[in-house]
mmCIF file with all atom_site columns, C-alpha atoms and ligand atoms in Angstrom:
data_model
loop_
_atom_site.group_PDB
_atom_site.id
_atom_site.type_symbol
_atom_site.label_atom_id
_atom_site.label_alt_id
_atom_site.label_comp_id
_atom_site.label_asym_id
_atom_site.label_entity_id
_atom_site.label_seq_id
_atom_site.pdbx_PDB_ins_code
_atom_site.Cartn_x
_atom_site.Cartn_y
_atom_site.Cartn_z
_atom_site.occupancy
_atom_site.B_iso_or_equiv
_atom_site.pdbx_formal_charge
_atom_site.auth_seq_id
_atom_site.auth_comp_id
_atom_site.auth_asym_id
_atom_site.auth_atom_id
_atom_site.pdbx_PDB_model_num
ATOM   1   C  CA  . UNK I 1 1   ? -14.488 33.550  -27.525 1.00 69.00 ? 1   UNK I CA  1
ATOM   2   C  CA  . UNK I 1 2   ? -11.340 31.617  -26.257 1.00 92.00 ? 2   UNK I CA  1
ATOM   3   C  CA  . UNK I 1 3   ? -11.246 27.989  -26.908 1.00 94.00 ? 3   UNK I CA  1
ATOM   4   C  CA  . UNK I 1 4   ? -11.610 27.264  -23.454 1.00 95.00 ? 4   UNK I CA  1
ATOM   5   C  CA  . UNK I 1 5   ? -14.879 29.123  -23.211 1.00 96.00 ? 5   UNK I CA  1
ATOM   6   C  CA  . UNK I 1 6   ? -16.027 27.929  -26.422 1.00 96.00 ? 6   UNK I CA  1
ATOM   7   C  CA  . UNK I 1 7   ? -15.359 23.992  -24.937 1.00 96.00 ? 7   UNK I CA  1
ATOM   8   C  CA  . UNK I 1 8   ? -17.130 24.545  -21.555 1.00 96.00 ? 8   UNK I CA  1
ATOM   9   C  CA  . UNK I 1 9   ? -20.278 26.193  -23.567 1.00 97.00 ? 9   UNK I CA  1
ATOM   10  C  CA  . UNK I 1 10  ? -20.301 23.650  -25.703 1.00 95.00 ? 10  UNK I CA  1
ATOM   11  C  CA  . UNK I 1 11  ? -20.197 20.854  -22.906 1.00 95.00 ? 11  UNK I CA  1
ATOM   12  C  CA  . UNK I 1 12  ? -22.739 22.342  -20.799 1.00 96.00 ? 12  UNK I CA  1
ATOM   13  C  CA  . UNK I 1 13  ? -25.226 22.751  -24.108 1.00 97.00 ? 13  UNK I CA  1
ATOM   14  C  CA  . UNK I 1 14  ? -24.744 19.234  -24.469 1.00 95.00 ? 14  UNK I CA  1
ATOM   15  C  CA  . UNK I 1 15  ? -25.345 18.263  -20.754 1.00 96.00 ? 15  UNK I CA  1
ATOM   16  C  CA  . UNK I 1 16  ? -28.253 20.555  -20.853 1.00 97.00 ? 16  UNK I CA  1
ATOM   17  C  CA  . UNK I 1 17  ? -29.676 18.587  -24.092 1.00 97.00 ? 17  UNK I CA  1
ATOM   18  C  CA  . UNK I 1 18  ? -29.442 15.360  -22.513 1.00 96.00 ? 18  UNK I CA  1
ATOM   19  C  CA  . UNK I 1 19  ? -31.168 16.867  -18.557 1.00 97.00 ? 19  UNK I CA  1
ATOM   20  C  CA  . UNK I 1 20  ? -33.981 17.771  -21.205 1.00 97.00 ? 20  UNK I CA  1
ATOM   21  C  CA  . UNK I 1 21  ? -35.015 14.721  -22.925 1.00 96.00 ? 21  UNK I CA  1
ATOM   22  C  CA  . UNK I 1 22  ? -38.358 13.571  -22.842 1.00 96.00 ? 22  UNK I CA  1
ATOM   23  C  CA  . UNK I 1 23  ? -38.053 10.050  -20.940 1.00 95.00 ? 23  UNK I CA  1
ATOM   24  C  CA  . UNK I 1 24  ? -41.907 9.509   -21.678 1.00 95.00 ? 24  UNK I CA  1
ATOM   25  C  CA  . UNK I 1 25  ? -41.321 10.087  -25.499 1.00 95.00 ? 25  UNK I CA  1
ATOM   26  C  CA  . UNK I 1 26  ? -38.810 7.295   -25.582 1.00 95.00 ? 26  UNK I CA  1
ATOM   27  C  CA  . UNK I 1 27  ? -41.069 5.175   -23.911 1.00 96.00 ? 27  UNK I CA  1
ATOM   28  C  CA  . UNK I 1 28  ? -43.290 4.993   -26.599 1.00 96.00 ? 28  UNK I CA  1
ATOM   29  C  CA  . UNK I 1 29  ? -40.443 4.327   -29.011 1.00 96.00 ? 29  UNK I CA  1
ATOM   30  C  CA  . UNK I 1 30  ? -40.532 0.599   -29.913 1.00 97.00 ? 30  UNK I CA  1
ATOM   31  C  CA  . UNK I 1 31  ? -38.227 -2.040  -27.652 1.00 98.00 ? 31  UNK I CA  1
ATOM   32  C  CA  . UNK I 1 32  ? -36.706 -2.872  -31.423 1.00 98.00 ? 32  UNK I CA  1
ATOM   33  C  CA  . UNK I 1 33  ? -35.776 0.986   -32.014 1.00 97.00 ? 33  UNK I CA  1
ATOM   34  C  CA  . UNK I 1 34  ? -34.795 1.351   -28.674 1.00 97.00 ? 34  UNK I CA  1
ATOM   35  C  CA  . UNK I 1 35  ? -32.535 -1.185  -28.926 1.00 98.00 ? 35  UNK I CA  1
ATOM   36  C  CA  . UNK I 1 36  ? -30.766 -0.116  -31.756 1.00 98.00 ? 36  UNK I CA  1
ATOM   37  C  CA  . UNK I 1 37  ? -30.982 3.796   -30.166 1.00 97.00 ? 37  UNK I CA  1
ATOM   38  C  CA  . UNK I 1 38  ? -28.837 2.105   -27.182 1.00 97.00 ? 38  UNK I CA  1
ATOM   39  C  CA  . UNK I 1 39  ? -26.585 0.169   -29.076 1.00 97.00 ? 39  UNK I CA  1
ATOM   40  C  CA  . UNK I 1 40  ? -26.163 3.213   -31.372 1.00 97.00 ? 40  UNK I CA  1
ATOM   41  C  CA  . UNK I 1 41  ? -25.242 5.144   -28.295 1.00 96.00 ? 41  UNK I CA  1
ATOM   42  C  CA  . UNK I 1 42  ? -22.862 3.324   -27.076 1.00 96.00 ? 42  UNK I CA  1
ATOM   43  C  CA  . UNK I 1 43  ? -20.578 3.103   -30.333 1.00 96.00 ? 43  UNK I CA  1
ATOM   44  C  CA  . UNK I 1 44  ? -20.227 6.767   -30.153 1.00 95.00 ? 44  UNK I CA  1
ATOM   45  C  CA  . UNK I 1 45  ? -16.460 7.255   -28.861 1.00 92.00 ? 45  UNK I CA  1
ATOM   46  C  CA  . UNK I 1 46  ? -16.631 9.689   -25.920 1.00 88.00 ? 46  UNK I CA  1
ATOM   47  C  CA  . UNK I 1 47  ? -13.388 11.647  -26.214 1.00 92.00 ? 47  UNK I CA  1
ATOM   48  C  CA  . UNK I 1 48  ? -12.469 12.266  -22.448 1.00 94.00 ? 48  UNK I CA  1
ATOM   49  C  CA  . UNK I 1 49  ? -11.574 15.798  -22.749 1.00 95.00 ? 49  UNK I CA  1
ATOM   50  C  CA  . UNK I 1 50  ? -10.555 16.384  -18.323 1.00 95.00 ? 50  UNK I CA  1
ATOM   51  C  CA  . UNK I 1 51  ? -8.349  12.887  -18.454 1.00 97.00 ? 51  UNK I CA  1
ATOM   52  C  CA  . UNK I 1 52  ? -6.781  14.481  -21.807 1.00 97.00 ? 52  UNK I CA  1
ATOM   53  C  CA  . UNK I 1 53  ? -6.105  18.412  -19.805 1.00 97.00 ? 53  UNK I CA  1
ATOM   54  C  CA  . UNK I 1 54  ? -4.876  16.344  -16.948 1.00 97.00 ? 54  UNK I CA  1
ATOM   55  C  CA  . UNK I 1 55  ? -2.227  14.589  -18.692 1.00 97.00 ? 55  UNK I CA  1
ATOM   56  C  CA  . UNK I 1 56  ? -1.156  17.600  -20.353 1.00 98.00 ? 56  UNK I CA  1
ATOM   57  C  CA  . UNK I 1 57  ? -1.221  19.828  -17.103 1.00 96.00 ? 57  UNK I CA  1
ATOM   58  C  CA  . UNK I 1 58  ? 1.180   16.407  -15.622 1.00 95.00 ? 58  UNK I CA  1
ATOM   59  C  CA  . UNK I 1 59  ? 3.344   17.157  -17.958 1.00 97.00 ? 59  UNK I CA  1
ATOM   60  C  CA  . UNK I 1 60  ? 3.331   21.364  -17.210 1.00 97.00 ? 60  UNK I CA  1
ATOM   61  C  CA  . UNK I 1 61  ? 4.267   20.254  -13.786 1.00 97.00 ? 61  UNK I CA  1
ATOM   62  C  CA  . UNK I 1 62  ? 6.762   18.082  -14.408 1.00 96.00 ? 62  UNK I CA  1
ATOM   63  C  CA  . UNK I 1 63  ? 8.496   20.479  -16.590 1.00 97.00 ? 63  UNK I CA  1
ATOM   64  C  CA  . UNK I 1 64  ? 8.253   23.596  -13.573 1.00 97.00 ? 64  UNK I CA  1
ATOM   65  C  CA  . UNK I 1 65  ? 9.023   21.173  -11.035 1.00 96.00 ? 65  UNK I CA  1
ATOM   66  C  CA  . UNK I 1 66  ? 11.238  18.932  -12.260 1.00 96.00 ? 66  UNK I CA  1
ATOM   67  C  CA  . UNK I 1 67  ? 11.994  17.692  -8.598  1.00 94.00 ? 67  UNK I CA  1
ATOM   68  C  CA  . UNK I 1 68  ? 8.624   15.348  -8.887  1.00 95.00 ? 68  UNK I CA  1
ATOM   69  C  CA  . UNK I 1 69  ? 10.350  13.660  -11.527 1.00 96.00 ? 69  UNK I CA  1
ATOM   70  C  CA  . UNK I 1 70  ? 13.082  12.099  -8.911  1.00 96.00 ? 70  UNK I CA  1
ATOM   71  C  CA  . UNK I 1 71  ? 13.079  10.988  -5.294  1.00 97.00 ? 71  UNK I CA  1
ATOM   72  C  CA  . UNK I 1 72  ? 10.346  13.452  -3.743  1.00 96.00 ? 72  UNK I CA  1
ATOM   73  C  CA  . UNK I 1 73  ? 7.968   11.429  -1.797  1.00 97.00 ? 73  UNK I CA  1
ATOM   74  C  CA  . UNK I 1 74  ? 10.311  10.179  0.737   1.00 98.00 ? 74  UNK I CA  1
ATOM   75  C  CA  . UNK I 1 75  ? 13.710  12.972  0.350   1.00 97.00 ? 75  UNK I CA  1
ATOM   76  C  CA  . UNK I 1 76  ? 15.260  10.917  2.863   1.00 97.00 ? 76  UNK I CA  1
ATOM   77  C  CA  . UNK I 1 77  ? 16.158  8.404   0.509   1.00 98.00 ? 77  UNK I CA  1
ATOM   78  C  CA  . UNK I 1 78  ? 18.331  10.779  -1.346  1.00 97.00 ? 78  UNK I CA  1
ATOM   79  C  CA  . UNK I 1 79  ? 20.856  10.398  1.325   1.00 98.00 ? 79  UNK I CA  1
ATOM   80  C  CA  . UNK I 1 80  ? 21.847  6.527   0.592   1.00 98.00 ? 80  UNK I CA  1
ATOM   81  C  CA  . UNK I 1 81  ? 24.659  5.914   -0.455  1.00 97.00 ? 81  UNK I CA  1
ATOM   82  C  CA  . UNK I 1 82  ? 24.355  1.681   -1.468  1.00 97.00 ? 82  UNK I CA  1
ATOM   83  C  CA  . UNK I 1 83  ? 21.881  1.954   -4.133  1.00 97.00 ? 83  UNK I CA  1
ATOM   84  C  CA  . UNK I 1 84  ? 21.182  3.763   -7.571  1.00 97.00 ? 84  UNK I CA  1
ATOM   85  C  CA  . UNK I 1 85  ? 19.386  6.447   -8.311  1.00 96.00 ? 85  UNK I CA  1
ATOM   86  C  CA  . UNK I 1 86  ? 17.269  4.057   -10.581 1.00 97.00 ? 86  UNK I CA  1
ATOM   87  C  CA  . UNK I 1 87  ? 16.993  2.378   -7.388  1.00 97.00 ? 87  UNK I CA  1
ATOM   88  C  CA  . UNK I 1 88  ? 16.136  5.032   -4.996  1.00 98.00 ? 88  UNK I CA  1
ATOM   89  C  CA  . UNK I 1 89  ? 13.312  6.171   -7.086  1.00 97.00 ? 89  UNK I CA  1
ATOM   90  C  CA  . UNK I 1 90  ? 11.490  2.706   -7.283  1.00 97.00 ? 90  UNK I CA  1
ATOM   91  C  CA  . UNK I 1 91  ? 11.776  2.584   -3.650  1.00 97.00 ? 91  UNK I CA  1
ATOM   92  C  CA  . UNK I 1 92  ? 10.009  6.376   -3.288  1.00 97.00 ? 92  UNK I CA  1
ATOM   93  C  CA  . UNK I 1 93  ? 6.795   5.139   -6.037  1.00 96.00 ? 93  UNK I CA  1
ATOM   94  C  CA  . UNK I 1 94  ? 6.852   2.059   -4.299  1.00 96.00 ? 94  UNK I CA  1
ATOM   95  C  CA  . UNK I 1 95  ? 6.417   3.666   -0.615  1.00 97.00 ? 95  UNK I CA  1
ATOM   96  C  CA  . UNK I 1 96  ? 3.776   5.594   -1.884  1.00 96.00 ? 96  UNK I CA  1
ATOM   97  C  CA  . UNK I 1 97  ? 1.738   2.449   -2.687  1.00 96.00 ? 97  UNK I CA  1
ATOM   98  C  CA  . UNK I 1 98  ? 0.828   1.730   0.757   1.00 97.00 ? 98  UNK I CA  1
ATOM   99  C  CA  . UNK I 1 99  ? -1.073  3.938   3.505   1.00 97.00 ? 99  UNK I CA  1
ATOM   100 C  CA  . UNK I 1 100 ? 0.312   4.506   7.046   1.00 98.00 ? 100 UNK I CA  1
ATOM   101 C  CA  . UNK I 1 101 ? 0.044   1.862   9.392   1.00 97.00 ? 101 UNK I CA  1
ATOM   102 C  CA  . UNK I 1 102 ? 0.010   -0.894  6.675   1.00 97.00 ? 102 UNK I CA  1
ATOM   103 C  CA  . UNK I 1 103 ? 2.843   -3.707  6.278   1.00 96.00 ? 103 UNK I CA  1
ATOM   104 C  CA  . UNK I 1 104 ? 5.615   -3.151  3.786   1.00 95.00 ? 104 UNK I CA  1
ATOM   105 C  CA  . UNK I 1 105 ? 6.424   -6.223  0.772   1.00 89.00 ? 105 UNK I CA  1
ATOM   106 C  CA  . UNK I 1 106 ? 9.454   -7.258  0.646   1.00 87.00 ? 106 UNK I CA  1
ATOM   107 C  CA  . UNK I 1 107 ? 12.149  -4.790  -1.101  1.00 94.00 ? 107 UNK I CA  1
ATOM   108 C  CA  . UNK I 1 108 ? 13.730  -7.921  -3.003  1.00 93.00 ? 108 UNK I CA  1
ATOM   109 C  CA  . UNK I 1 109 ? 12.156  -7.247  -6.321  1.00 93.00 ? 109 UNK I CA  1
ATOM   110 C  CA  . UNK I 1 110 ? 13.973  -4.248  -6.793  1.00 95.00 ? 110 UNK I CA  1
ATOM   111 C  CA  . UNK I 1 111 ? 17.350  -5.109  -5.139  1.00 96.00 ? 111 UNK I CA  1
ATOM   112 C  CA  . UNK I 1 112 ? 18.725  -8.608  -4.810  1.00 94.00 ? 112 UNK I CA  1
ATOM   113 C  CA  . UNK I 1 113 ? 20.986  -8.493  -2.257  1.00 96.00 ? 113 UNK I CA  1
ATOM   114 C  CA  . UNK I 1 114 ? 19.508  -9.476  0.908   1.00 94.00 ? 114 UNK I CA  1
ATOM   115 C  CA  . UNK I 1 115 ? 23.052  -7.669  2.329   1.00 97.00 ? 115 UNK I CA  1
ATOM   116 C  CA  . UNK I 1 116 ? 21.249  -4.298  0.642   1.00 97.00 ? 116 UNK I CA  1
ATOM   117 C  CA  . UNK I 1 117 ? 17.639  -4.946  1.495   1.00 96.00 ? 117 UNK I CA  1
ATOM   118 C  CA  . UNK I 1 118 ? 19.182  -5.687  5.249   1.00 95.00 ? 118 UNK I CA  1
ATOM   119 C  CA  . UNK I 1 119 ? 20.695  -1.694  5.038   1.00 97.00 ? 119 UNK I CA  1
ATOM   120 C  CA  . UNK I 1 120 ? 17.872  -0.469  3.265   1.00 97.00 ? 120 UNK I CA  1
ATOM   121 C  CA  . UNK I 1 121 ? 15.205  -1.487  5.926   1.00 96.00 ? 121 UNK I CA  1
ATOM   122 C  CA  . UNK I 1 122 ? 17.399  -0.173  8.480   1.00 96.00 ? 122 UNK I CA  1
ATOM   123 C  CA  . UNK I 1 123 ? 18.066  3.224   7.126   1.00 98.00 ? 123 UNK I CA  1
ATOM   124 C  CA  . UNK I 1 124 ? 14.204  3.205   6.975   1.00 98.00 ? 124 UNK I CA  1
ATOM   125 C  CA  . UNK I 1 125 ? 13.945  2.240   10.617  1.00 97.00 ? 125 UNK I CA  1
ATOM   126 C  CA  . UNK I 1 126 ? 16.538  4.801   11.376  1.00 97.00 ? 126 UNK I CA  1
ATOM   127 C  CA  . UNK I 1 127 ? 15.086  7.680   9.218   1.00 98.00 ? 127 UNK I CA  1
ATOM   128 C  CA  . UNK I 1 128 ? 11.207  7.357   10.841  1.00 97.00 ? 128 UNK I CA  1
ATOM   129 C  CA  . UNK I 1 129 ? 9.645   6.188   7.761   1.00 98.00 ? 129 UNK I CA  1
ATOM   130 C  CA  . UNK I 1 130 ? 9.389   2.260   8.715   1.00 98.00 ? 130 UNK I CA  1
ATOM   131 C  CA  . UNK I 1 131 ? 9.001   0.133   12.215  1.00 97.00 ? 131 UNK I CA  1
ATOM   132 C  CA  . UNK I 1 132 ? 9.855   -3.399  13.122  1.00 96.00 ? 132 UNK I CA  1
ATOM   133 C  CA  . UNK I 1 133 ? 7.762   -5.449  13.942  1.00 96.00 ? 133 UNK I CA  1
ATOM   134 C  CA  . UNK I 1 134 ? 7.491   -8.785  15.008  1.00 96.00 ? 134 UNK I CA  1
ATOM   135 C  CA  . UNK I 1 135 ? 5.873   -11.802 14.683  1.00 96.00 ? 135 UNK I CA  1
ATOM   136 C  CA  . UNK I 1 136 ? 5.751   -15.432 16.280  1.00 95.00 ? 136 UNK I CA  1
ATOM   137 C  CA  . UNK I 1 137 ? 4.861   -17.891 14.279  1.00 95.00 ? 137 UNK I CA  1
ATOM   138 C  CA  . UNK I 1 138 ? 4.137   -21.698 14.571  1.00 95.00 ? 138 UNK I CA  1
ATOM   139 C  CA  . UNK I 1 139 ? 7.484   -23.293 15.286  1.00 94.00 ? 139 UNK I CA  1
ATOM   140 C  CA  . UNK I 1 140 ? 6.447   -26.204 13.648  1.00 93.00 ? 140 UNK I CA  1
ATOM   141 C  CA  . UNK I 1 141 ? 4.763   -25.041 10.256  1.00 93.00 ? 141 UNK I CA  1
ATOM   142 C  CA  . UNK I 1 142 ? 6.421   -21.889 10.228  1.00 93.00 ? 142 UNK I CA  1
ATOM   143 C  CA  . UNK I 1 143 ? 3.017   -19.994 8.481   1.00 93.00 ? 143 UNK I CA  1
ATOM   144 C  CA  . UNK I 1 144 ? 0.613   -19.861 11.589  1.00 94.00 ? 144 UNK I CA  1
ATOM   145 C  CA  . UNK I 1 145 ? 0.501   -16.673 13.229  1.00 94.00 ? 145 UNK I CA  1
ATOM   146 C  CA  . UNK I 1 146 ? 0.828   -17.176 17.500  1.00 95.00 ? 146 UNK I CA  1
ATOM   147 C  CA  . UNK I 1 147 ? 1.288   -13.497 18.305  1.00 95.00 ? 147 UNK I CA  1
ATOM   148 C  CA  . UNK I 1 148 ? 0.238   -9.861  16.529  1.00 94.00 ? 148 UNK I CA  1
ATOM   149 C  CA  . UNK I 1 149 ? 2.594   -7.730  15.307  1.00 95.00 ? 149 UNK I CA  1
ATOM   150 C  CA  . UNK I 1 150 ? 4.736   -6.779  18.013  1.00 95.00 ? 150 UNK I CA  1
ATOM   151 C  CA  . UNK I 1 151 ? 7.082   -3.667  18.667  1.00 95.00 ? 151 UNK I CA  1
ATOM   152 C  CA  . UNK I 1 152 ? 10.168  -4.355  19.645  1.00 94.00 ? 152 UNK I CA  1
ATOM   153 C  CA  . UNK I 1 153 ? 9.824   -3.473  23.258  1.00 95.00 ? 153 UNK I CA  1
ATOM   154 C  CA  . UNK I 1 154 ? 7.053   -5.480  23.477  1.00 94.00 ? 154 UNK I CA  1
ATOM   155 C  CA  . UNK I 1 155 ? 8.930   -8.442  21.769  1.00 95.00 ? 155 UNK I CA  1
ATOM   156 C  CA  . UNK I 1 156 ? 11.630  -7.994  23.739  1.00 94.00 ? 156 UNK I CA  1
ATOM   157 C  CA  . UNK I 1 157 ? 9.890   -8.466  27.048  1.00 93.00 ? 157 UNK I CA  1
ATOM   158 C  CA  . UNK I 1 158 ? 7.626   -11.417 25.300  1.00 93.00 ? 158 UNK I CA  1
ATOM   159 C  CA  . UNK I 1 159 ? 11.175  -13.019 24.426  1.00 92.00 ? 159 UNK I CA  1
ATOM   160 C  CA  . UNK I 1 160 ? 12.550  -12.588 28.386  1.00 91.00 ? 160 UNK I CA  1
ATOM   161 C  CA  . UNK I 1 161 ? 9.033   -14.310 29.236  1.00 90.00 ? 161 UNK I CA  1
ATOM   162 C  CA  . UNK I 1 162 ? 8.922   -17.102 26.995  1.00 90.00 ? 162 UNK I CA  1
ATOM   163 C  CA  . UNK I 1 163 ? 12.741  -17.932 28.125  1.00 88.00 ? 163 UNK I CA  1
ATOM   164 C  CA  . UNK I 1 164 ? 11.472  -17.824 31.802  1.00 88.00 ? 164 UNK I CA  1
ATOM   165 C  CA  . UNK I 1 165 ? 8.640   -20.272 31.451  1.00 83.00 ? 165 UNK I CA  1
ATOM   166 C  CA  . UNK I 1 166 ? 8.786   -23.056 33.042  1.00 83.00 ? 166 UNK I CA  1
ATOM   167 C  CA  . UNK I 1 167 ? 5.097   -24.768 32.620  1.00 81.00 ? 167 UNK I CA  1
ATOM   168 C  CA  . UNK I 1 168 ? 2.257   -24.796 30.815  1.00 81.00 ? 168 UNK I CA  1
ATOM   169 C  CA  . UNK I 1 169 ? 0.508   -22.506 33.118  1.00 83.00 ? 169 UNK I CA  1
ATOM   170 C  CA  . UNK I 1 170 ? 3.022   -20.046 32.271  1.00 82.00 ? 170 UNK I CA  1
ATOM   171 C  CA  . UNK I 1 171 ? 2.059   -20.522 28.887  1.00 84.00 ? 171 UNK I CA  1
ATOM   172 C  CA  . UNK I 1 172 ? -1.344  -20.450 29.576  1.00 86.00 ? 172 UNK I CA  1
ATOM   173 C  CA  . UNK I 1 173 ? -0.838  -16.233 31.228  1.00 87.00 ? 173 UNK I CA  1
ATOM   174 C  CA  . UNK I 1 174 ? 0.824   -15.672 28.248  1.00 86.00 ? 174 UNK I CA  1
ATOM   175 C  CA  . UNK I 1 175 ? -1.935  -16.831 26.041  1.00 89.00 ? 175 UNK I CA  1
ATOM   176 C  CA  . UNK I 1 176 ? -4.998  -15.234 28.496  1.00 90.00 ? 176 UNK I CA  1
ATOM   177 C  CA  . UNK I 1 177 ? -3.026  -11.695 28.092  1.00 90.00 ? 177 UNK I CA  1
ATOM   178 C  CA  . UNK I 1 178 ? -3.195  -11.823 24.893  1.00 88.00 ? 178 UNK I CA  1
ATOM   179 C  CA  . UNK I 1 179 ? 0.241   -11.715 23.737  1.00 90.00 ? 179 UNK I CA  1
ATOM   180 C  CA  . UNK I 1 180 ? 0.615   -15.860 22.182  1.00 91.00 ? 180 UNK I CA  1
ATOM   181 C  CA  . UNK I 1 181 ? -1.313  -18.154 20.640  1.00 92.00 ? 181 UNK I CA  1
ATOM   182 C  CA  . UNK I 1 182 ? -0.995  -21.815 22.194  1.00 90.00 ? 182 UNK I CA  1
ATOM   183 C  CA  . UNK I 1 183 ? -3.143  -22.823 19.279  1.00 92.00 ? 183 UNK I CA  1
ATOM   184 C  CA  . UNK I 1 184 ? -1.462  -23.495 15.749  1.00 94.00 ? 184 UNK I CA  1
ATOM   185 C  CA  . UNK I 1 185 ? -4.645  -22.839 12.921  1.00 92.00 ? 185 UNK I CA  1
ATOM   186 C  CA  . UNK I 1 186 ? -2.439  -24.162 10.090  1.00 92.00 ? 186 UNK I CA  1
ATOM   187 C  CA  . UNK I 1 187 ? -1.436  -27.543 12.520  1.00 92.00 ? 187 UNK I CA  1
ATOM   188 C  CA  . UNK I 1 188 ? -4.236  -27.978 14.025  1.00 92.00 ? 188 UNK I CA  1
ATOM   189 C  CA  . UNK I 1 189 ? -2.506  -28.488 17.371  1.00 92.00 ? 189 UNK I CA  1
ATOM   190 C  CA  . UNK I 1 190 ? -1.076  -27.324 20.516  1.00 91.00 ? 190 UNK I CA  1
ATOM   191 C  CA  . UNK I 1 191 ? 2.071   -25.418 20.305  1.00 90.00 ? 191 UNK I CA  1
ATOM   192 C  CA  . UNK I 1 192 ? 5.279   -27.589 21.930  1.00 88.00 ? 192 UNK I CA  1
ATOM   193 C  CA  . UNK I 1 193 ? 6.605   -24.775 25.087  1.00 86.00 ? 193 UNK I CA  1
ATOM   194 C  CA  . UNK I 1 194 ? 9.679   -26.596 24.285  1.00 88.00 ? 194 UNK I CA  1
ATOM   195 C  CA  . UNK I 1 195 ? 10.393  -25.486 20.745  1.00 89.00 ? 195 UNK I CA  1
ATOM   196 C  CA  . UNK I 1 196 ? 9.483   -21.997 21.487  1.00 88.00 ? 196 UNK I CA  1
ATOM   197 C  CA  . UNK I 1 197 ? 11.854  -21.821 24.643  1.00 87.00 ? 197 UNK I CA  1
ATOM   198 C  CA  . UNK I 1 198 ? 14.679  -22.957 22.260  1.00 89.00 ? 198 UNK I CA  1
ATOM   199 C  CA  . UNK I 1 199 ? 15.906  -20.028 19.970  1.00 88.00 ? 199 UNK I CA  1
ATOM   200 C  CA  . UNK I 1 200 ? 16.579  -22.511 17.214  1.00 90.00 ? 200 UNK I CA  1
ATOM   201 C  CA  . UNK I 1 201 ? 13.497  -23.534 16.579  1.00 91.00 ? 201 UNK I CA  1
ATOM   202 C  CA  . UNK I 1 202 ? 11.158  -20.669 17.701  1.00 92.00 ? 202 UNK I CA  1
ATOM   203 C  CA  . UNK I 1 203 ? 9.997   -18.610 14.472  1.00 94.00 ? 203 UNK I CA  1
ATOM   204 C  CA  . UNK I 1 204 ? 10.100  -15.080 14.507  1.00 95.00 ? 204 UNK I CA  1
ATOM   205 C  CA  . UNK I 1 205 ? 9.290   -13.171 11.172  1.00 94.00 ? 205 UNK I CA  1
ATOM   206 C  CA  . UNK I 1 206 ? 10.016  -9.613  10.566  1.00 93.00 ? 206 UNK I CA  1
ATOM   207 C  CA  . UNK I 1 207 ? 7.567   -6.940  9.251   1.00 94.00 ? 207 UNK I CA  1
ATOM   208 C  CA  . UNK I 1 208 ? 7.927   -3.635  8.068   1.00 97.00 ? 208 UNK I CA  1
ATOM   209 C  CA  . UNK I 1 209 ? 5.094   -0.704  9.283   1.00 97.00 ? 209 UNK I CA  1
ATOM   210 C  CA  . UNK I 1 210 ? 5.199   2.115   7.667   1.00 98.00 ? 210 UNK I CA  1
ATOM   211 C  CA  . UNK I 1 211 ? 4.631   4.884   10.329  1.00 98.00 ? 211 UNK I CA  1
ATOM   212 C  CA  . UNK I 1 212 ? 5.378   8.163   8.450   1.00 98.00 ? 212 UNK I CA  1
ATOM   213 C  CA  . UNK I 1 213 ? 3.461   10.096  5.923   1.00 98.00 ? 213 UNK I CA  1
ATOM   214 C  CA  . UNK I 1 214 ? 5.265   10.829  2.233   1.00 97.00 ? 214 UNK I CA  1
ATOM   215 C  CA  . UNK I 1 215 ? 6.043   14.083  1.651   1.00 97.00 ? 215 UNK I CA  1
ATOM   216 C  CA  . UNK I 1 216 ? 3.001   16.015  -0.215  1.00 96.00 ? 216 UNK I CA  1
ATOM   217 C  CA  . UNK I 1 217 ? 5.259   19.523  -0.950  1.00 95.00 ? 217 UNK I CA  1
ATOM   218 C  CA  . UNK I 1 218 ? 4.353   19.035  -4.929  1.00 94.00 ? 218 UNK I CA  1
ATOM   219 C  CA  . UNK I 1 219 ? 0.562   17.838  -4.324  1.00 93.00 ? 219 UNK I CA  1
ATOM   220 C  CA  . UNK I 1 220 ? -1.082  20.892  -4.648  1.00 91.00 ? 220 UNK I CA  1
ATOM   221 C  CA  . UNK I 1 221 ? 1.605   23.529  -6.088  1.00 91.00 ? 221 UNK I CA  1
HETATM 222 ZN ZN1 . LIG T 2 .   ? 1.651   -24.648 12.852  1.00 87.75 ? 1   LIG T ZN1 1
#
């Protein structure tokens, strides 16, 4: 019998064993030896056989395709030239973290040069794998939110609009569309038209979607 024959028999024995106990005879076991039966139970160490085979079929992977071991998620990333390779493959495990459609964290725990991060998100935007978005935000506070993400067509247009307003009422289409807050949460007050027709003070923060799927060529090889 081959070991892995003589492990599977052995593991469905024991499975079997445990289907077939008698719930009815432990009932009439007393709460005291029951107690000690459970506690007994759970001191025994379970070895976890499939989490120990997995790790060791990781590693069998790893060493036929050694390509998983570098930038493989994302290949695109291969093609910068401003950062490590160290670099470049935090990037690729740390794309892989979030699901399509969700907002990117900021890249400046793994590079600290906002000149880098700067080239970095727009080789990403350039690539297909990120896109900007943008959002207004509460000229005053700077946290509340006054607008959803926005592409940047439709920020584009939203900025041409704002610029053109010249009363509240404008404001007020804005806000009915459903494009701008005229409501700060965080303030607890109406938004000044003034500071957000003046492109010193309006607040526009930048977000990162990611929009393309990683690579899955290794997944299932
Ligand atoms: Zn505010």
């Amino acid at each position: 019998m081959n070991v892995q024959n003589d492990i599977l028999s052995k593991y469905i024995e024991f499975q079997r064993f445990l289907d077939g106990i008698n719930m009815e005879e432990l009932k009439s076991l007393s709460r005291e030896d029951l107690s000690t039966l459970k506690k007994q139970l759970h001191e025994v160490n379970h070895r976890n056989l499939p989490y120990e085979i997995g790790k060791i079929i990781a590693k069998k992977k790893e060493d036929e395709f050694p390509q998983i071991l570098g930038i493989h998620h994302y290949p695109e990333l291969q093609e910068i030239t401003f950062l490590n390779e160290a670099t470049k493959l935090e990037i690729d495990k740390h794309l892989i973290s979030f699901r399509v459609g969700q907002y990117l964290n900021s890249f400046y725990r793994f590079i600290s040069s906002s000149e880098k991060v700067l080239m970095l998100e727009d080789f990403l935007v350039d690539k297909g794998i990120v896109e900007q978005m943008f959002i207004v935000k509460c000229p005053c506070c700077t946290h509340g939110h006054l607008s959803e993400p926005l592409t940047t067509e439709v920020w584009d247009a939203l900025k041409k609009r704002i610029q053109s307003m010249e009363d509240e009422e404008d404001f007020d289409s804005l806000t009915d569309e459903g494009f701008l807050e005229s409501y700060c949460m965080e303030c607890d007050d109406e938004i000044d038209l003034s500071l957000l027709k003046n492109e010193k003070r309006i607040v526009v923060k930048k977000a990162l979607k990611l929009i393309k799927s990683r690579d899955t060529t290794y997944d299932n090889v």
